[in-house]
Amino acid sequence: PAVEYGLEAPFTVEYHDAVASTNELARERAVDGAANVAVLADEQTGGRGRLEREWNSPPGGVWVSIVTRPSIAPAQAPLYTLAAAVATARVAREAGVDARIKWPNDVVIPDGDDGDYRKLAGVLTEMEGETDRIEWLVVGIGVNANLDAGDLPEGATSVREEASDVDRRRFVQRLLEEFDRLREDLERIVPAWRELTLTIGQRVRVDRAAGEVVGEAVDVTDTGALVVETDDERVTVSAGDCEHLRPV
Ligand code: BTN
């Protein structure tokens, strides 16, 4: 199937017209022992975002979940999320939009000069494993590709609205190729991410269960956590701890 899809990257693509969530299906494949499978659907009836949020997934978007079994430590798993965001932003840029990354995993289009943005795509990573080894990782990517303004939630945009329609098959192909290349060399992911982010250098407010942090986002660590400089200290926030981040 990978060959039929014309892919250079070693993924088998499993396509569905409609599913509840490609992440759910990918999890099932992962539990069954699959690796390097990409589950793709034209439409999701129960798409999921981070923090139990719903993810609007009508026909016309790119809804895909990648199953991998990497030999990395669980602490490095966030790098795969960053890699998916980098791959998505790069391919969206090829489609003619000014896609940038908002830490940790939102692909956005800047809206004006005040740090505002509209969301184009998101990444939801799920994994299973022990403390020292990952068993499997599912990286779900949702891109508002060929969607009308009326089909988008508030604060979102689409490639169609910003530029013009994409060939979704080609988009997925490029996405898988970029993701595959990035995962081969984990050390190059954070530098590639830094080049595309709009978060670094911004004054931000981060909501966490442990309390909010307000300060300048100065860098990301080598596993992708955000370093925020407040008036009196440097705080490192991991993606899993972040409930909300906004420029202030
Ligand atoms: C977010 O920004 O909150 C993450 C959104 C992730 C959406 C994608 S669409 C494909 C995959 N299947 C899902 O149910 N969610 C992810």
PDB file of N, CA and C in Angstrom, residues 5 13-26 38-47 55-66 141-143 145 147 168-169 172:
ATOM      1  N   TYR A   5       0.646   4.275  -2.840  1.00  0.00           N
ATOM      2  CA  TYR A   5       0.410   5.663  -2.493  1.00  0.00           C
ATOM      3  C   TYR A   5       1.517   6.572  -3.028  1.00  0.00           C
ATOM      4  N   VAL A  13      -0.420   3.313   4.184  1.00  0.00           N
ATOM      5  CA  VAL A  13      -1.537   4.221   4.413  1.00  0.00           C
ATOM      6  C   VAL A  13      -2.851   3.449   4.409  1.00  0.00           C
ATOM      7  N   GLU A  14      -3.611   3.636   5.480  1.00  0.00           N
ATOM      8  CA  GLU A  14      -4.922   2.996   5.595  1.00  0.00           C
ATOM      9  C   GLU A  14      -5.974   4.100   5.506  1.00  0.00           C
ATOM     10  N   TYR A  15      -6.788   4.070   4.468  1.00  0.00           N
ATOM     11  CA  TYR A  15      -7.726   5.168   4.218  1.00  0.00           C
ATOM     12  C   TYR A  15      -9.174   4.808   4.539  1.00  0.00           C
ATOM     13  N   HIS A  16      -9.882   5.738   5.150  1.00  0.00           N
ATOM     14  CA  HIS A  16     -11.308   5.559   5.448  1.00  0.00           C
ATOM     15  C   HIS A  16     -12.081   6.797   5.025  1.00  0.00           C
ATOM     16  N   ASP A  17     -13.339   6.610   4.595  1.00  0.00           N
ATOM     17  CA  ASP A  17     -14.183   7.778   4.296  1.00  0.00           C
ATOM     18  C   ASP A  17     -14.497   8.523   5.589  1.00  0.00           C
ATOM     19  N   ALA A  18     -15.029   7.779   6.562  1.00  0.00           N
ATOM     20  CA  ALA A  18     -15.395   8.415   7.826  1.00  0.00           C
ATOM     21  C   ALA A  18     -15.079   7.479   8.984  1.00  0.00           C
ATOM     22  N   VAL A  19     -14.511   8.020  10.045  1.00  0.00           N
ATOM     23  CA  VAL A  19     -14.245   7.254  11.273  1.00  0.00           C
ATOM     24  C   VAL A  19     -14.569   8.171  12.452  1.00  0.00           C
ATOM     25  N   ALA A  20     -14.643   7.593  13.645  1.00  0.00           N
ATOM     26  CA  ALA A  20     -14.838   8.436  14.826  1.00  0.00           C
ATOM     27  C   ALA A  20     -13.580   9.302  14.986  1.00  0.00           C
ATOM     28  N   SER A  21     -12.422   8.629  15.114  1.00  0.00           N
ATOM     29  CA  SER A  21     -11.165   9.354  15.289  1.00  0.00           C
ATOM     30  C   SER A  21     -10.028   8.498  14.736  1.00  0.00           C
ATOM     31  N   THR A  22      -9.206   9.075  13.891  1.00  0.00           N
ATOM     32  CA  THR A  22      -8.077   8.296  13.348  1.00  0.00           C
ATOM     33  C   THR A  22      -7.101   7.931  14.471  1.00  0.00           C
ATOM     34  N   ASN A  23      -7.018   8.772  15.519  1.00  0.00           N
ATOM     35  CA  ASN A  23      -6.132   8.419  16.633  1.00  0.00           C
ATOM     36  C   ASN A  23      -6.598   7.138  17.323  1.00  0.00           C
ATOM     37  N   GLU A  24      -7.931   7.008  17.470  1.00  0.00           N
ATOM     38  CA  GLU A  24      -8.473   5.808  18.113  1.00  0.00           C
ATOM     39  C   GLU A  24      -8.140   4.561  17.307  1.00  0.00           C
ATOM     40  N   LEU A  25      -8.342   4.661  15.993  1.00  0.00           N
ATOM     41  CA  LEU A  25      -8.066   3.524  15.113  1.00  0.00           C
ATOM     42  C   LEU A  25      -6.564   3.213  15.115  1.00  0.00           C
ATOM     43  N   ALA A  26      -5.752   4.252  15.099  1.00  0.00           N
ATOM     44  CA  ALA A  26      -4.298   4.065  15.114  1.00  0.00           C
ATOM     45  C   ALA A  26      -3.858   3.387  16.410  1.00  0.00           C
ATOM     46  N   ALA A  38      -0.075   4.743   8.667  1.00  0.00           N
ATOM     47  CA  ALA A  38      -0.743   6.037   8.763  1.00  0.00           C
ATOM     48  C   ALA A  38      -2.221   5.826   8.496  1.00  0.00           C
ATOM     49  N   VAL A  39      -3.061   6.151   9.475  1.00  0.00           N
ATOM     50  CA  VAL A  39      -4.503   6.005   9.329  1.00  0.00           C
ATOM     51  C   VAL A  39      -5.068   7.364   8.934  1.00  0.00           C
ATOM     52  N   LEU A  40      -5.798   7.368   7.813  1.00  0.00           N
ATOM     53  CA  LEU A  40      -6.233   8.618   7.198  1.00  0.00           C
ATOM     54  C   LEU A  40      -7.746   8.552   7.010  1.00  0.00           C
ATOM     55  N   ALA A  41      -8.432   9.660   7.252  1.00  0.00           N
ATOM     56  CA  ALA A  41      -9.879   9.674   7.011  1.00  0.00           C
ATOM     57  C   ALA A  41     -10.283  10.984   6.366  1.00  0.00           C
ATOM     58  N   ASP A  42     -11.333  10.906   5.556  1.00  0.00           N
ATOM     59  CA  ASP A  42     -11.846  12.122   4.927  1.00  0.00           C
ATOM     60  C   ASP A  42     -12.600  12.955   5.962  1.00  0.00           C
ATOM     61  N   GLU A  43     -13.218  12.237   6.907  1.00  0.00           N
ATOM     62  CA  GLU A  43     -14.046  12.923   7.900  1.00  0.00           C
ATOM     63  C   GLU A  43     -13.948  12.177   9.227  1.00  0.00           C
ATOM     64  N   GLN A  44     -13.936  12.923  10.355  1.00  0.00           N
ATOM     65  CA  GLN A  44     -13.996  12.293  11.672  1.00  0.00           C
ATOM     66  C   GLN A  44     -15.271  12.761  12.358  1.00  0.00           C
ATOM     67  N   THR A  45     -15.990  11.788  12.934  1.00  0.00           N
ATOM     68  CA  THR A  45     -17.231  12.169  13.622  1.00  0.00           C
ATOM     69  C   THR A  45     -16.980  12.416  15.108  1.00  0.00           C
ATOM     70  N   GLY A  46     -15.823  11.974  15.608  1.00  0.00           N
ATOM     71  CA  GLY A  46     -15.492  12.207  17.018  1.00  0.00           C
ATOM     72  C   GLY A  46     -14.030  12.584  17.151  1.00  0.00           C
ATOM     73  N   GLY A  47     -13.584  13.544  16.335  1.00  0.00           N
ATOM     74  CA  GLY A  47     -12.183  13.975  16.371  1.00  0.00           C
ATOM     75  C   GLY A  47     -11.849  14.555  17.737  1.00  0.00           C
ATOM     76  N   TRP A  55     -12.364  18.050  18.345  1.00  0.00           N
ATOM     77  CA  TRP A  55     -11.649  18.580  17.184  1.00  0.00           C
ATOM     78  C   TRP A  55     -12.571  18.499  15.981  1.00  0.00           C
ATOM     79  N   ASN A  56     -12.934  19.666  15.479  1.00  0.00           N
ATOM     80  CA  ASN A  56     -13.830  19.802  14.341  1.00  0.00           C
ATOM     81  C   ASN A  56     -13.184  19.177  13.091  1.00  0.00           C
ATOM     82  N   SER A  57     -13.812  18.146  12.514  1.00  0.00           N
ATOM     83  CA  SER A  57     -13.153  17.408  11.419  1.00  0.00           C
ATOM     84  C   SER A  57     -14.070  17.082  10.252  1.00  0.00           C
ATOM     85  N   PRO A  58     -14.647  18.088   9.586  1.00  0.00           N
ATOM     86  CA  PRO A  58     -15.522  17.804   8.446  1.00  0.00           C
ATOM     87  C   PRO A  58     -14.726  17.337   7.224  1.00  0.00           C
ATOM     88  N   PRO A  59     -15.409  16.816   6.191  1.00  0.00           N
ATOM     89  CA  PRO A  59     -14.708  16.411   4.968  1.00  0.00           C
ATOM     90  C   PRO A  59     -13.972  17.613   4.377  1.00  0.00           C
ATOM     91  N   GLY A  60     -12.792  17.351   3.805  1.00  0.00           N
ATOM     92  CA  GLY A  60     -12.018  18.445   3.206  1.00  0.00           C
ATOM     93  C   GLY A  60     -10.743  18.743   3.984  1.00  0.00           C
ATOM     94  N   GLY A  61     -10.692  18.272   5.241  1.00  0.00           N
ATOM     95  CA  GLY A  61      -9.468  18.476   6.020  1.00  0.00           C
ATOM     96  C   GLY A  61      -8.508  17.313   5.823  1.00  0.00           C
ATOM     97  N   VAL A  62      -7.344  17.424   6.446  1.00  0.00           N
ATOM     98  CA  VAL A  62      -6.394  16.316   6.464  1.00  0.00           C
ATOM     99  C   VAL A  62      -6.379  15.792   7.893  1.00  0.00           C
ATOM    100  N   TRP A  63      -6.927  14.610   8.096  1.00  0.00           N
ATOM    101  CA  TRP A  63      -7.005  14.002   9.429  1.00  0.00           C
ATOM    102  C   TRP A  63      -6.222  12.695   9.366  1.00  0.00           C
ATOM    103  N   VAL A  64      -5.065  12.674   9.986  1.00  0.00           N
ATOM    104  CA  VAL A  64      -4.190  11.507   9.834  1.00  0.00           C
ATOM    105  C   VAL A  64      -3.489  11.189  11.160  1.00  0.00           C
ATOM    106  N   SER A  65      -3.307   9.890  11.432  1.00  0.00           N
ATOM    107  CA  SER A  65      -2.597   9.469  12.645  1.00  0.00           C
ATOM    108  C   SER A  65      -1.531   8.455  12.270  1.00  0.00           C
ATOM    109  N   ILE A  66      -0.329   8.699  12.769  1.00  0.00           N
ATOM    110  CA  ILE A  66       0.826   7.871  12.408  1.00  0.00           C
ATOM    111  C   ILE A  66       1.215   6.980  13.591  1.00  0.00           C
ATOM    112  N   ILE A 141      -2.369  14.173  13.446  1.00  0.00           N
ATOM    113  CA  ILE A 141      -2.219  15.514  12.873  1.00  0.00           C
ATOM    114  C   ILE A 141      -3.538  15.906  12.217  1.00  0.00           C
ATOM    115  N   GLY A 142      -4.039  17.074  12.561  1.00  0.00           N
ATOM    116  CA  GLY A 142      -5.259  17.583  11.938  1.00  0.00           C
ATOM    117  C   GLY A 142      -4.969  18.902  11.265  1.00  0.00           C
ATOM    118  N   VAL A 143      -5.240  18.988   9.969  1.00  0.00           N
ATOM    119  CA  VAL A 143      -4.975  20.218   9.214  1.00  0.00           C
ATOM    120  C   VAL A 143      -6.273  20.709   8.578  1.00  0.00           C
ATOM    121  N   ALA A 145      -7.493  21.967   5.885  1.00  0.00           N
ATOM    122  CA  ALA A 145      -6.985  22.141   4.521  1.00  0.00           C
ATOM    123  C   ALA A 145      -8.036  22.827   3.645  1.00  0.00           C
ATOM    124  N   LEU A 147     -11.186  23.732   3.758  1.00  0.00           N
ATOM    125  CA  LEU A 147     -12.404  24.024   4.518  1.00  0.00           C
ATOM    126  C   LEU A 147     -12.803  25.481   4.338  1.00  0.00           C
ATOM    127  N   ARG A 168      -5.006  16.899  -1.368  1.00  0.00           N
ATOM    128  CA  ARG A 168      -4.827  16.327  -0.026  1.00  0.00           C
ATOM    129  C   ARG A 168      -3.949  15.083  -0.023  1.00  0.00           C
ATOM    130  N   ARG A 169      -4.017  14.309  -1.093  1.00  0.00           N
ATOM    131  CA  ARG A 169      -3.196  13.110  -1.197  1.00  0.00           C
ATOM    132  C   ARG A 169      -1.712  13.492  -1.212  1.00  0.00           C
ATOM    133  N   VAL A 172      -0.580  14.812   2.251  1.00  0.00           N
ATOM    134  CA  VAL A 172      -0.284  13.742   3.208  1.00  0.00           C
ATOM    135  C   VAL A 172       1.051  13.077   2.868  1.00  0.00           C
TER     136      VAL A 172
END
